[in-house]
mmCIF file of C-alpha atoms in Angstrom:
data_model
loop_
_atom_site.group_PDB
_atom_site.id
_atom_site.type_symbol
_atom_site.label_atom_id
_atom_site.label_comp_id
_atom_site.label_asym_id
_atom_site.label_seq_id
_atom_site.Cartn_x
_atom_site.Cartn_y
_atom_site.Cartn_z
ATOM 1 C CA UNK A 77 -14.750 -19.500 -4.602
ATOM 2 C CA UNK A 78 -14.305 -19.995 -8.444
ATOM 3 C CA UNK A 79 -10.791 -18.730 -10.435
ATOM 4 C CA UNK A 80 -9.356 -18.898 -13.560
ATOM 5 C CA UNK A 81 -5.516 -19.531 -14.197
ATOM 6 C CA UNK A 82 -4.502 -18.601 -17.916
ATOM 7 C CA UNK A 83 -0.892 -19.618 -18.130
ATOM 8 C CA UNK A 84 1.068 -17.376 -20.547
ATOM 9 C CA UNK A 85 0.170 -14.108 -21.085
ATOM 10 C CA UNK A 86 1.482 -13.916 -24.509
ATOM 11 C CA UNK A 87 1.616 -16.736 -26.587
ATOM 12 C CA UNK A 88 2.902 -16.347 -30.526
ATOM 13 C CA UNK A 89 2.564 -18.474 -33.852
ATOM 14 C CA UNK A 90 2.857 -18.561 -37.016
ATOM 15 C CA UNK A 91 -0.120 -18.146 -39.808
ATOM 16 C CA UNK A 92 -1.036 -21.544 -40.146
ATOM 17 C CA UNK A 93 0.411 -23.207 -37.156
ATOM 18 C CA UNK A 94 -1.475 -24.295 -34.072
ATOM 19 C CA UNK A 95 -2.962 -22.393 -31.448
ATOM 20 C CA UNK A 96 -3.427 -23.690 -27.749
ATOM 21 C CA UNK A 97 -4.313 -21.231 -25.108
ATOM 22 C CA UNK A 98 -4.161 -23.454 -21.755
ATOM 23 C CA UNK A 99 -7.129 -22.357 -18.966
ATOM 24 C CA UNK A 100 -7.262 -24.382 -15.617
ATOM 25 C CA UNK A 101 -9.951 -23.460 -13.291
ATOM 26 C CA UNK A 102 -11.020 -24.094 -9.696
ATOM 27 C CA UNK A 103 -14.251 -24.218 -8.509
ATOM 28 C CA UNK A 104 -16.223 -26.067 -5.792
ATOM 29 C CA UNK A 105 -19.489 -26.856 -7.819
ATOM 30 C CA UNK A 106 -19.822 -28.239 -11.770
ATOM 31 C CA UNK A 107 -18.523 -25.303 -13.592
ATOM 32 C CA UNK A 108 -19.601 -23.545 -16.804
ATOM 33 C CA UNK A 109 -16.945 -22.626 -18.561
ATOM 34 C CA UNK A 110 -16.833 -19.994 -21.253
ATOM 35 C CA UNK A 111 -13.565 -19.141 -23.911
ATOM 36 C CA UNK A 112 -13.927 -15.151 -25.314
ATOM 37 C CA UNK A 113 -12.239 -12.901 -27.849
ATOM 38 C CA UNK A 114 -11.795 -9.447 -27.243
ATOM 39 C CA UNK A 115 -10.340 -7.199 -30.267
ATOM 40 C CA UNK A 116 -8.916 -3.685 -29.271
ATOM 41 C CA UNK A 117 -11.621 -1.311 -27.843
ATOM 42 C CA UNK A 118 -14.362 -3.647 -28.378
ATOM 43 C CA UNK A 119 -16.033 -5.408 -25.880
ATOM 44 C CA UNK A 120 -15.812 -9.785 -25.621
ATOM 45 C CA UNK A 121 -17.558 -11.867 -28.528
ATOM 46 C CA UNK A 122 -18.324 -15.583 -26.820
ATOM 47 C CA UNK A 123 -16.213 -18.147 -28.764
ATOM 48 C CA UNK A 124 -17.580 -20.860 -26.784
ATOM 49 C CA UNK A 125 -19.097 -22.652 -23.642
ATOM 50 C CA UNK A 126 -19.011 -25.716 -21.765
ATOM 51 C CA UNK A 127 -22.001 -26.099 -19.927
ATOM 52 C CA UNK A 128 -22.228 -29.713 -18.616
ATOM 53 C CA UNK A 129 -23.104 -31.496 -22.277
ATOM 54 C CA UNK A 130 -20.433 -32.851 -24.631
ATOM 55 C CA UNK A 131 -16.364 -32.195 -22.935
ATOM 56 C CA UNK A 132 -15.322 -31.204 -26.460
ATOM 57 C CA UNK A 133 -16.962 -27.935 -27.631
ATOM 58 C CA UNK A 134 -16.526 -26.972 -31.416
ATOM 59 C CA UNK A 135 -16.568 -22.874 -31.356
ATOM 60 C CA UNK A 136 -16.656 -20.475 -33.940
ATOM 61 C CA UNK A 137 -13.684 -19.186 -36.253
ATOM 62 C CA UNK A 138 -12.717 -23.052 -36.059
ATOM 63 C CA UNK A 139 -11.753 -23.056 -32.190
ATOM 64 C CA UNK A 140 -12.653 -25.899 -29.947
ATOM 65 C CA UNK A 141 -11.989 -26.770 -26.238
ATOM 66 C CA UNK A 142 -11.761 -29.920 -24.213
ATOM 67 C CA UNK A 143 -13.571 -29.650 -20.500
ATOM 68 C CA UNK A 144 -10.846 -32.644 -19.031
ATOM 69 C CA UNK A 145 -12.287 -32.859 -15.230
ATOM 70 C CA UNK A 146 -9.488 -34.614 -14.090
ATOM 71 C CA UNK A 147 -6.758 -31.857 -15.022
ATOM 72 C CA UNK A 148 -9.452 -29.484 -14.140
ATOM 73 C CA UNK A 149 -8.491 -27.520 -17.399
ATOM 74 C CA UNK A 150 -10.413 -26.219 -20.744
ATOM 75 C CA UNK A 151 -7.607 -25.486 -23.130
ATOM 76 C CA UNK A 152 -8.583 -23.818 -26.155
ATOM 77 C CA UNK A 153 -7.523 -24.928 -29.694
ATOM 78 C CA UNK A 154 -7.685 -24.113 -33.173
ATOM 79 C CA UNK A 155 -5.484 -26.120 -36.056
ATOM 80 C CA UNK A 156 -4.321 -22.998 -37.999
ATOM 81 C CA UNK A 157 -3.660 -19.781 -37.224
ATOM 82 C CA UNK A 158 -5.263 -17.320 -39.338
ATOM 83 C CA UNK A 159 -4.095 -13.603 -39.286
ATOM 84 C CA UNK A 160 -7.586 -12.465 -37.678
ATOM 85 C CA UNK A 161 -7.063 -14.587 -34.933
ATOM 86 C CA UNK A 162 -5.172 -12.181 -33.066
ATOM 87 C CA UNK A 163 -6.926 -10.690 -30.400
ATOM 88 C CA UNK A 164 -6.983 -11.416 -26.601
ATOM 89 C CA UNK A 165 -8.615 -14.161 -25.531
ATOM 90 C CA UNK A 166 -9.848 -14.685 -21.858
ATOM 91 C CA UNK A 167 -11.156 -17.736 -20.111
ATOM 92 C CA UNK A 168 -14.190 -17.237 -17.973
ATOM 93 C CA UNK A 169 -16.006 -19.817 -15.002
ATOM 94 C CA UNK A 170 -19.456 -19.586 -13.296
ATOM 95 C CA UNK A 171 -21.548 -21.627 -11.455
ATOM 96 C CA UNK A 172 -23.951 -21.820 -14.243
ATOM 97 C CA UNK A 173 -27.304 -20.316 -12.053
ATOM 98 C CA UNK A 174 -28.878 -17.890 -13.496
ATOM 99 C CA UNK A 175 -27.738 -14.024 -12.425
ATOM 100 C CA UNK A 176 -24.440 -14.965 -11.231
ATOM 101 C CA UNK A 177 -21.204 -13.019 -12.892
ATOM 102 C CA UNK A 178 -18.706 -14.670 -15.009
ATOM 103 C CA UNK A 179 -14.875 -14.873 -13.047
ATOM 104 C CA UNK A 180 -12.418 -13.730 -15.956
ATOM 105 C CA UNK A 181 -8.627 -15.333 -16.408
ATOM 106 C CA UNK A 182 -5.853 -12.459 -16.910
ATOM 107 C CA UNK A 183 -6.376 -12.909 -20.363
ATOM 108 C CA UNK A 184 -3.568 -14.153 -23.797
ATOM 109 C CA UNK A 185 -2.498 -12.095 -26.678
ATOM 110 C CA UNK A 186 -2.129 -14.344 -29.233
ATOM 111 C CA UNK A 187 0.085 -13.000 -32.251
ATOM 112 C CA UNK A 188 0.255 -14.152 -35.678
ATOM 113 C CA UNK A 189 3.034 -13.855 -37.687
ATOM 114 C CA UNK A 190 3.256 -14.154 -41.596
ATOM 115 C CA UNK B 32 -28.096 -14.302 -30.696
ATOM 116 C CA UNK B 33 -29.053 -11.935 -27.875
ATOM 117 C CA UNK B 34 -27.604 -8.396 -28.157
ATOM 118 C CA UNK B 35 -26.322 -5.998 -25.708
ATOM 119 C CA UNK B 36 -26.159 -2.289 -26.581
ATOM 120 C CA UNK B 37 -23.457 0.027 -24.434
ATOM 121 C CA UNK B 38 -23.533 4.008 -25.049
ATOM 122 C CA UNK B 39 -21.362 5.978 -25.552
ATOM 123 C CA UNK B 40 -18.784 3.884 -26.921
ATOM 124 C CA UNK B 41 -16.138 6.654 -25.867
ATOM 125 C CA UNK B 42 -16.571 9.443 -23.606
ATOM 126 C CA UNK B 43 -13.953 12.372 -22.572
ATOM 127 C CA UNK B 44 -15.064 14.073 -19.289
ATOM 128 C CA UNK B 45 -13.480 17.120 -17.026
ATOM 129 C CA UNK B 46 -12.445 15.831 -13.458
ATOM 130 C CA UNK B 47 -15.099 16.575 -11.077
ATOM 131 C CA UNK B 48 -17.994 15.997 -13.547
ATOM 132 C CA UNK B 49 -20.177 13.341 -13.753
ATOM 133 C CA UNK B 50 -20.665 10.517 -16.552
ATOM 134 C CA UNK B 51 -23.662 8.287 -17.508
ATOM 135 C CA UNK B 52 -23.208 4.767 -19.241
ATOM 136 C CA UNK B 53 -26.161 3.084 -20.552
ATOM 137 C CA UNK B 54 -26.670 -0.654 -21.099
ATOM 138 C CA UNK B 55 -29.691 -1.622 -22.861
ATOM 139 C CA UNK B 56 -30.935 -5.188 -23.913
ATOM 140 C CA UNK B 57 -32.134 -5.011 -27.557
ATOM 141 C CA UNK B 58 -33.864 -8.377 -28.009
ATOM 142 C CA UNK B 59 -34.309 -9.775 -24.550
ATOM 143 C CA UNK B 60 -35.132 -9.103 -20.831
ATOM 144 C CA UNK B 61 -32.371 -9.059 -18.629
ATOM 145 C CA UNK B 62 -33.074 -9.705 -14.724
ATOM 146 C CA UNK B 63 -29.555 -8.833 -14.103
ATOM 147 C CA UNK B 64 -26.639 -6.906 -15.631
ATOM 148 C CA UNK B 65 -23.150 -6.964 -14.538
ATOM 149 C CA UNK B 66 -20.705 -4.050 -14.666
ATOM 150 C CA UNK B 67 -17.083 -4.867 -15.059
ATOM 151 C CA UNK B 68 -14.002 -2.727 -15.270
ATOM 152 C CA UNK B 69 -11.110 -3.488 -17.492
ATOM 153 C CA UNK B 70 -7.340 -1.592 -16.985
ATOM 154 C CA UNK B 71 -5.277 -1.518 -19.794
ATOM 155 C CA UNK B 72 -3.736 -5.295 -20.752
ATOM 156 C CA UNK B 73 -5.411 -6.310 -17.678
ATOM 157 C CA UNK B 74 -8.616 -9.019 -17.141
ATOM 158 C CA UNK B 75 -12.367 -7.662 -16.857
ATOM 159 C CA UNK B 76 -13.497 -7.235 -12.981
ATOM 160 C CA UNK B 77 -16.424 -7.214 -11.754
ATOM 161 C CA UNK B 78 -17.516 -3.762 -10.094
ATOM 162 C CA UNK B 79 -20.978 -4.663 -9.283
ATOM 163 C CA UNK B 80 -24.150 -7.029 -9.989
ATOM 164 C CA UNK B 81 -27.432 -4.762 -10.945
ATOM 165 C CA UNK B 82 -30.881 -6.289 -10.396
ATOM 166 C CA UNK B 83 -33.907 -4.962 -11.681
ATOM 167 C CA UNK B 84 -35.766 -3.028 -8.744
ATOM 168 C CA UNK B 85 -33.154 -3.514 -6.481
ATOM 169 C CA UNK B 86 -30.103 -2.202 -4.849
ATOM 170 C CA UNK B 87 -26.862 -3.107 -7.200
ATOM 171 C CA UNK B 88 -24.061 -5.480 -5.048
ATOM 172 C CA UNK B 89 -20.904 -4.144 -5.495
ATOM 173 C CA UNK B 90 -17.947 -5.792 -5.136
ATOM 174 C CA UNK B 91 -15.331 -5.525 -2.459
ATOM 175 C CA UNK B 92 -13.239 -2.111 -2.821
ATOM 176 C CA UNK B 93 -15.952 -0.808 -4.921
ATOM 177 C CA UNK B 94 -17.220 2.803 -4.232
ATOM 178 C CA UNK B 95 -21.112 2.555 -4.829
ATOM 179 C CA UNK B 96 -20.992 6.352 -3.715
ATOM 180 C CA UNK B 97 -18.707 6.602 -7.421
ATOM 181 C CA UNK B 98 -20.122 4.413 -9.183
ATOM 182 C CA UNK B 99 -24.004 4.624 -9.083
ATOM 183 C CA UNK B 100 -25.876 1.929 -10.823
ATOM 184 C CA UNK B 101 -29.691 2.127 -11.952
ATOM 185 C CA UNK B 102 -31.666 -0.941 -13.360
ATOM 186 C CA UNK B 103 -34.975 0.887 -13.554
ATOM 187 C CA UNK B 104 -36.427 -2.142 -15.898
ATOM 188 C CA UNK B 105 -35.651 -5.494 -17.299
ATOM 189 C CA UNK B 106 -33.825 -3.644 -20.236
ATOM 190 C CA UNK B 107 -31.948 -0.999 -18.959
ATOM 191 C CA UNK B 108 -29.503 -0.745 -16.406
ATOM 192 C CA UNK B 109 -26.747 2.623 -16.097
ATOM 193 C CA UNK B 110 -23.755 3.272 -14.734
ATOM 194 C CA UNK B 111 -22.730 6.654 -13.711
ATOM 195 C CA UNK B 112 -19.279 7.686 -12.486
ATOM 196 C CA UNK B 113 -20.136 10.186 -10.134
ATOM 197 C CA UNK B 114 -17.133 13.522 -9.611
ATOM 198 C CA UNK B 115 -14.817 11.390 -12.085
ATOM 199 C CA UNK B 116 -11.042 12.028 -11.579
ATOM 200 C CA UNK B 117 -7.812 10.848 -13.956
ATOM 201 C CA UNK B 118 -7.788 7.271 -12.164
ATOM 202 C CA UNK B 119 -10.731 6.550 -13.181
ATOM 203 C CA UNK B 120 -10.008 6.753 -16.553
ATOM 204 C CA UNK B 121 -10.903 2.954 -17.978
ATOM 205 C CA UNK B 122 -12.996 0.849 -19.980
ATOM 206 C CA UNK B 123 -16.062 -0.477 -18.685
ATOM 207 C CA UNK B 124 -18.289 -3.110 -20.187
ATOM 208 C CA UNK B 125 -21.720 -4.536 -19.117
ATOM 209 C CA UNK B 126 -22.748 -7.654 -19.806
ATOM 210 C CA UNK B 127 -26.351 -9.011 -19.353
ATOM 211 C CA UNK B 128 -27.701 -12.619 -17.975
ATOM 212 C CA UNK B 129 -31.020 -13.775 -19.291
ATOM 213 C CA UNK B 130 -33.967 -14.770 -17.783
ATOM 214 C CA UNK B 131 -34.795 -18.123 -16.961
ATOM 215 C CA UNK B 132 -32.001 -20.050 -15.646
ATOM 216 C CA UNK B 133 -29.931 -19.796 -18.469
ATOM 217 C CA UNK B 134 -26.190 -19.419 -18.333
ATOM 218 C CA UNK B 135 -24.965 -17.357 -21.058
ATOM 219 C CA UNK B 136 -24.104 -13.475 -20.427
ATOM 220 C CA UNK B 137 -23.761 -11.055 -23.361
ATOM 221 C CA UNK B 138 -21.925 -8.368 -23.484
ATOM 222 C CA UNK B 139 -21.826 -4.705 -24.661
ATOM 223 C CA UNK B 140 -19.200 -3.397 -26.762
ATOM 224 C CA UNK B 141 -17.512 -1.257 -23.517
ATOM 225 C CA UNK B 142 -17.528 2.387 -23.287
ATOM 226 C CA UNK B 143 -13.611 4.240 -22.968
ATOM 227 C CA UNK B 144 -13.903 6.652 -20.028
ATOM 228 C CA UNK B 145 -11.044 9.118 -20.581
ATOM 229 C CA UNK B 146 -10.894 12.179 -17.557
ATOM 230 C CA UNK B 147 -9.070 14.975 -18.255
#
């Protein structure tokens, strides 16, 4: 069975600071691994995916993860914080076939503060 | 990209009544669509997995007498909360898988299911 493990449910910065949102996942086949933003009463906007190509995936709004097998983690960072970046963000895993359901992390509120 | 249309976005329903939610695929053909519920500051879980033609696969603890689900064609699959009461009250979003092997799911923009 796949999981997700997003360790800290809150995590706060400062506009302009760094962001890292730590994911580790478990699964017993080559995952696909997916980073998503979800703004209040709005439904998830794909930031990124890892899908067995390059371990470091640029995203939009300037975020990028780092698919490290050995740690079996895809943390997700962005060098400076802007304002709009606070949302929740939730890490996701599949087995990458086609019709199978995504396996969500608890999800992190990120806050920025001015 | 591909895009996923939910209706209604917000819906306000008497306990004991019944409530339809729509998922449509605007731009592409979606063999199946997955239905997710999400509690307030909580993750998204997965109620059930709709193919096209067939019977939905709900997930453990999941009423399918509740919580009907239709995929009548490749674009449209509905959920409908069936004699809603108060704890039912959530968001639910549907997300869609495309065709073909590939491994991206889009999602709709969730409908808020308030019961009064």
């Amino acid at each position: 069975a796949q999981s997700v493990t997003q360790l800290g449910s809150h995590v706060s910065v400062s506009e302009g600071a760094l962001v890292l949102l730590r994911c580790n996942y478990s699964s017993s086949v080559p995952p696909y691994l997916f980073w998503y933003v979800q703004y209040p009463n709005q439904g998830l906007q794909l930031l990124l995916k890892y899908t067995s190509a390059a371990t470091l995936v640029k995203g939009i709004n300037g975020f990028e993860a780092e698919f490290k097998k050995s740690e079996t983690s895809f943390h997700l960072t962005k060098p400076s914080a802007h304002m709009s970046d606070a949302a929740e963000y939730f890490c996701a895993v599949s087995e990458g076939r086609s019709g199978t359901a995504l396996i969500f992390g608890k999800g992190t509120t990120l806050s920025v503060s001015s | 990209g591909a895009v996923v249309s939910q209706h209604p976005s917000r819906v306000i329903c008497k306990s004991g009544t019944s409530v339809k939610i729509e998922c449509r695929s605007l731009d592409f053909q979606a063999t199946t669509m997955f239905w997710y519920r999400q509690f307030p500051k909580q993750s998204l879980m997965l109620m059930a997995t709709s193919n096209e033609g067939s019977k939905a696969t709900y997930e453990q603890g999941v009423e399918k007498d509740k919580f009907l689900i239709n995929h009548a064609s490749l674009t449209l699959s509905t959920l409908t909360v069936t004699s809603a009461h108060p704890e039912d009250s959530s968001f639910y979003i549907c997300s869609a898988s495309v065709t073909g092997g590939r491994t991206e799911a889009f999602f709709g923009q969730g409908t808020r299911l308030t019961v009064v």
